[in-house]
Amino acid sequence: QMQLEESGGGLVQPGGSLTLSCAASGFTVDDFSIAWYRQAPGKEREGISCIGRTSIYYSDSVKGRFTISSDNAKNKMSLQMNSLKPENTATYFCATGPGLCTRVATVPMDALDAWGQGTTVTVSP
């Protein structure tokens, strides 16, 4: 069974940094595309980054500030978030699905193979 578990969220001041982790079980991260999504209260889900074997995707809202990476030895991927802003406050979760990096922003949840419960990031003074 494919499972994902996020960690690393917390409270950070504006301009600060956090690194989120997404641990995978039941599959090998090197064989699948894995994306990060976030959802703020009252807002729609936003696909912000994705990493696959041959591609990396960043949304315009995080490009230049966030960096996605994978650690095949530990079977996990990470999202380094710098220069955080209050509007980045949200629940962040990772997900995997076929060809995900080419359709991060549009894929419906029921087309995903797995997603985690999420980790909350709060950016506030």
C-alpha positions as a Markdown table, in Angstrom:
| # | Residue | x | y | z |
|---|---|---|---|---|
| 1 | Gln | 0.0 | 0.0 | 0.0 |
| 2 | Met | 1.4 | 3.4 | -1.0 |
| 3 | Gln | 1.6 | 5.8 | 1.9 |
| 4 | Leu | 3.0 | 9.3 | 2.4 |
| 5 | Glu | 3.6 | 11.1 | 5.7 |
| 6 | Glu | 4.6 | 14.7 | 6.0 |
| 7 | Ser | 6.6 | 16.4 | 8.8 |
| 8 | Gly | 8.4 | 19.6 | 9.5 |
| 9 | Gly | 5.6 | 22.1 | 9.7 |
| 10 | Gly | 5.5 | 24.7 | 12.4 |
| 11 | Leu | 5.4 | 28.4 | 13.3 |
| 12 | Val | 8.0 | 30.6 | 11.6 |
| 13 | Gln | 8.4 | 34.4 | 11.3 |
| 14 | Pro | 8.0 | 36.2 | 8.0 |
| 15 | Gly | 11.3 | 35.9 | 6.0 |
| 16 | Gly | 12.2 | 32.7 | 7.8 |
| 17 | Ser | 12.7 | 29.2 | 6.5 |
| 18 | Leu | 11.3 | 25.7 | 7.0 |
| 19 | Thr | 12.1 | 22.3 | 5.5 |
| 20 | Leu | 9.2 | 19.9 | 5.0 |
| 21 | Ser | 9.7 | 16.2 | 4.6 |
| 22 | Cys | 7.6 | 13.6 | 2.9 |
| 23 | Ala | 8.3 | 10.0 | 3.8 |
| 24 | Ala | 7.1 | 7.3 | 1.5 |
| 25 | Ser | 6.3 | 3.7 | 2.2 |
| 26 | Gly | 5.0 | 0.9 | 0.0 |
| 27 | Phe | 6.8 | 2.3 | -3.1 |
| 28 | Thr | 10.2 | 3.8 | -4.1 |
| 29 | Val | 10.3 | 7.6 | -4.5 |
| 30 | Asp | 12.7 | 7.2 | -7.4 |
| 31 | Asp | 10.1 | 5.5 | -9.5 |
| 32 | Phe | 7.3 | 8.0 | -9.0 |
| 33 | Ser | 6.5 | 11.7 | -9.4 |
| 34 | Ile | 5.8 | 13.3 | -6.1 |
| 35 | Ala | 4.2 | 16.8 | -5.6 |
| 36 | Trp | 3.7 | 19.2 | -2.8 |
| 37 | Tyr | 0.3 | 20.9 | -2.5 |
| 38 | Arg | -0.9 | 23.4 | 0.0 |
| 39 | Gln | -4.3 | 24.6 | 1.1 |
| 40 | Ala | -5.1 | 27.6 | 3.1 |
| 41 | Pro | -8.3 | 28.0 | 5.1 |
| 42 | Gly | -11.1 | 29.0 | 2.7 |
| 43 | Lys | -8.9 | 28.7 | -0.3 |
| 44 | Glu | -8.5 | 26.1 | -3.1 |
| 45 | Arg | -5.7 | 23.5 | -3.1 |
| 46 | Glu | -2.6 | 24.8 | -4.9 |
| 47 | Gly | 0.0 | 22.6 | -6.5 |
| 48 | Ile | 3.3 | 24.3 | -5.7 |
| 49 | Ser | 6.1 | 21.8 | -6.7 |
| 50 | Cys | 6.8 | 18.4 | -8.1 |
| 51 | Ile | 9.8 | 16.2 | -8.7 |
| 52 | Gly | 10.0 | 13.2 | -11.0 |
| 53 | Arg | 12.8 | 11.3 | -12.7 |
| 54 | Thr | 13.3 | 13.8 | -15.4 |
| 55 | Ser | 11.4 | 16.9 | -14.4 |
| 56 | Ile | 10.9 | 19.4 | -11.6 |
| 57 | Tyr | 8.0 | 21.9 | -11.4 |
| 58 | Tyr | 7.5 | 25.0 | -9.4 |
| 59 | Ser | 4.5 | 27.2 | -9.4 |
| 60 | Asp | 5.1 | 30.9 | -10.0 |
| 61 | Ser | 4.1 | 31.6 | -6.4 |
| 62 | Val | 7.1 | 29.7 | -5.0 |
| 63 | Lys | 9.7 | 29.7 | -7.8 |
| 64 | Gly | 13.0 | 31.1 | -6.6 |
| 65 | Arg | 12.1 | 30.6 | -2.9 |
| 66 | Phe | 11.3 | 26.9 | -2.5 |
| 67 | Thr | 13.5 | 23.9 | -3.5 |
| 68 | Ile | 12.3 | 20.4 | -3.9 |
| 69 | Ser | 14.6 | 17.4 | -3.6 |
| 70 | Ser | 14.5 | 13.7 | -3.1 |
| 71 | Asp | 16.6 | 11.3 | -1.0 |
| 72 | Asn | 16.4 | 7.9 | -2.5 |
| 73 | Ala | 18.4 | 6.3 | 0.2 |
| 74 | Lys | 15.9 | 7.4 | 2.8 |
| 75 | Asn | 12.9 | 7.1 | 0.4 |
| 76 | Lys | 11.7 | 10.6 | 1.1 |
| 77 | Met | 11.5 | 13.9 | -0.5 |
| 78 | Ser | 11.8 | 17.4 | 0.9 |
| 79 | Leu | 10.7 | 20.9 | 0.3 |
| 80 | Gln | 13.1 | 23.7 | 1.5 |
| 81 | Met | 11.1 | 26.9 | 1.9 |
| 82 | Asn | 12.9 | 30.2 | 2.2 |
| 83 | Ser | 11.7 | 33.8 | 2.5 |
| 84 | Leu | 8.3 | 32.7 | 3.8 |
| 85 | Lys | 5.4 | 35.1 | 3.8 |
| 86 | Pro | 2.2 | 35.2 | 5.9 |
| 87 | Glu | 0.3 | 34.2 | 2.8 |
| 88 | Asn | 2.2 | 31.0 | 2.7 |
| 89 | Thr | 0.3 | 29.9 | 5.8 |
| 90 | Ala | -1.4 | 26.6 | 4.9 |
| 91 | Thr | -1.6 | 22.9 | 5.4 |
| 92 | Tyr | 1.0 | 21.4 | 3.1 |
| 93 | Phe | 0.7 | 17.8 | 1.9 |
| 94 | Cys | 2.5 | 15.6 | -0.6 |
| 95 | Ala | 1.0 | 13.3 | -3.1 |
| 96 | Thr | 1.9 | 10.9 | -5.9 |
| 97 | Gly | 0.2 | 9.9 | -9.1 |
| 98 | Pro | 1.0 | 9.0 | -12.7 |
| 99 | Gly | 2.6 | 11.8 | -14.7 |
| 100 | Leu | 2.0 | 14.1 | -11.9 |
| 101 | Cys | 4.6 | 16.7 | -12.6 |
| 102 | Thr | 3.0 | 17.6 | -16.0 |
| 103 | Arg | -0.4 | 18.2 | -14.4 |
| 104 | Val | 0.2 | 19.3 | -10.8 |
| 105 | Ala | -2.2 | 22.2 | -11.0 |
| 106 | Thr | -5.1 | 20.3 | -12.6 |
| 107 | Val | -5.1 | 16.7 | -11.5 |
| 108 | Pro | -8.2 | 15.9 | -9.3 |
| 109 | Met | -7.6 | 14.3 | -5.9 |
| 110 | Asp | -9.3 | 11.1 | -6.9 |
| 111 | Ala | -6.7 | 10.6 | -9.7 |
| 112 | Leu | -3.9 | 10.5 | -7.2 |
| 113 | Asp | -2.4 | 7.2 | -6.0 |
| 114 | Ala | -1.7 | 8.5 | -2.5 |
| 115 | Trp | -1.5 | 11.6 | -0.4 |
| 116 | Gly | -0.6 | 12.3 | 3.2 |
| 117 | Gln | -2.5 | 14.0 | 6.0 |
| 118 | Gly | -0.5 | 17.2 | 5.8 |
| 119 | Thr | 1.6 | 19.3 | 8.0 |
| 120 | Thr | 0.7 | 22.9 | 9.0 |
| 121 | Val | 2.9 | 25.8 | 8.3 |
| 122 | Thr | 2.1 | 29.1 | 10.0 |
| 123 | Val | 4.0 | 32.3 | 9.0 |
| 124 | Ser | 3.4 | 35.0 | 11.6 |
| 125 | Pro | 5.4 | 37.6 | 13.5 |
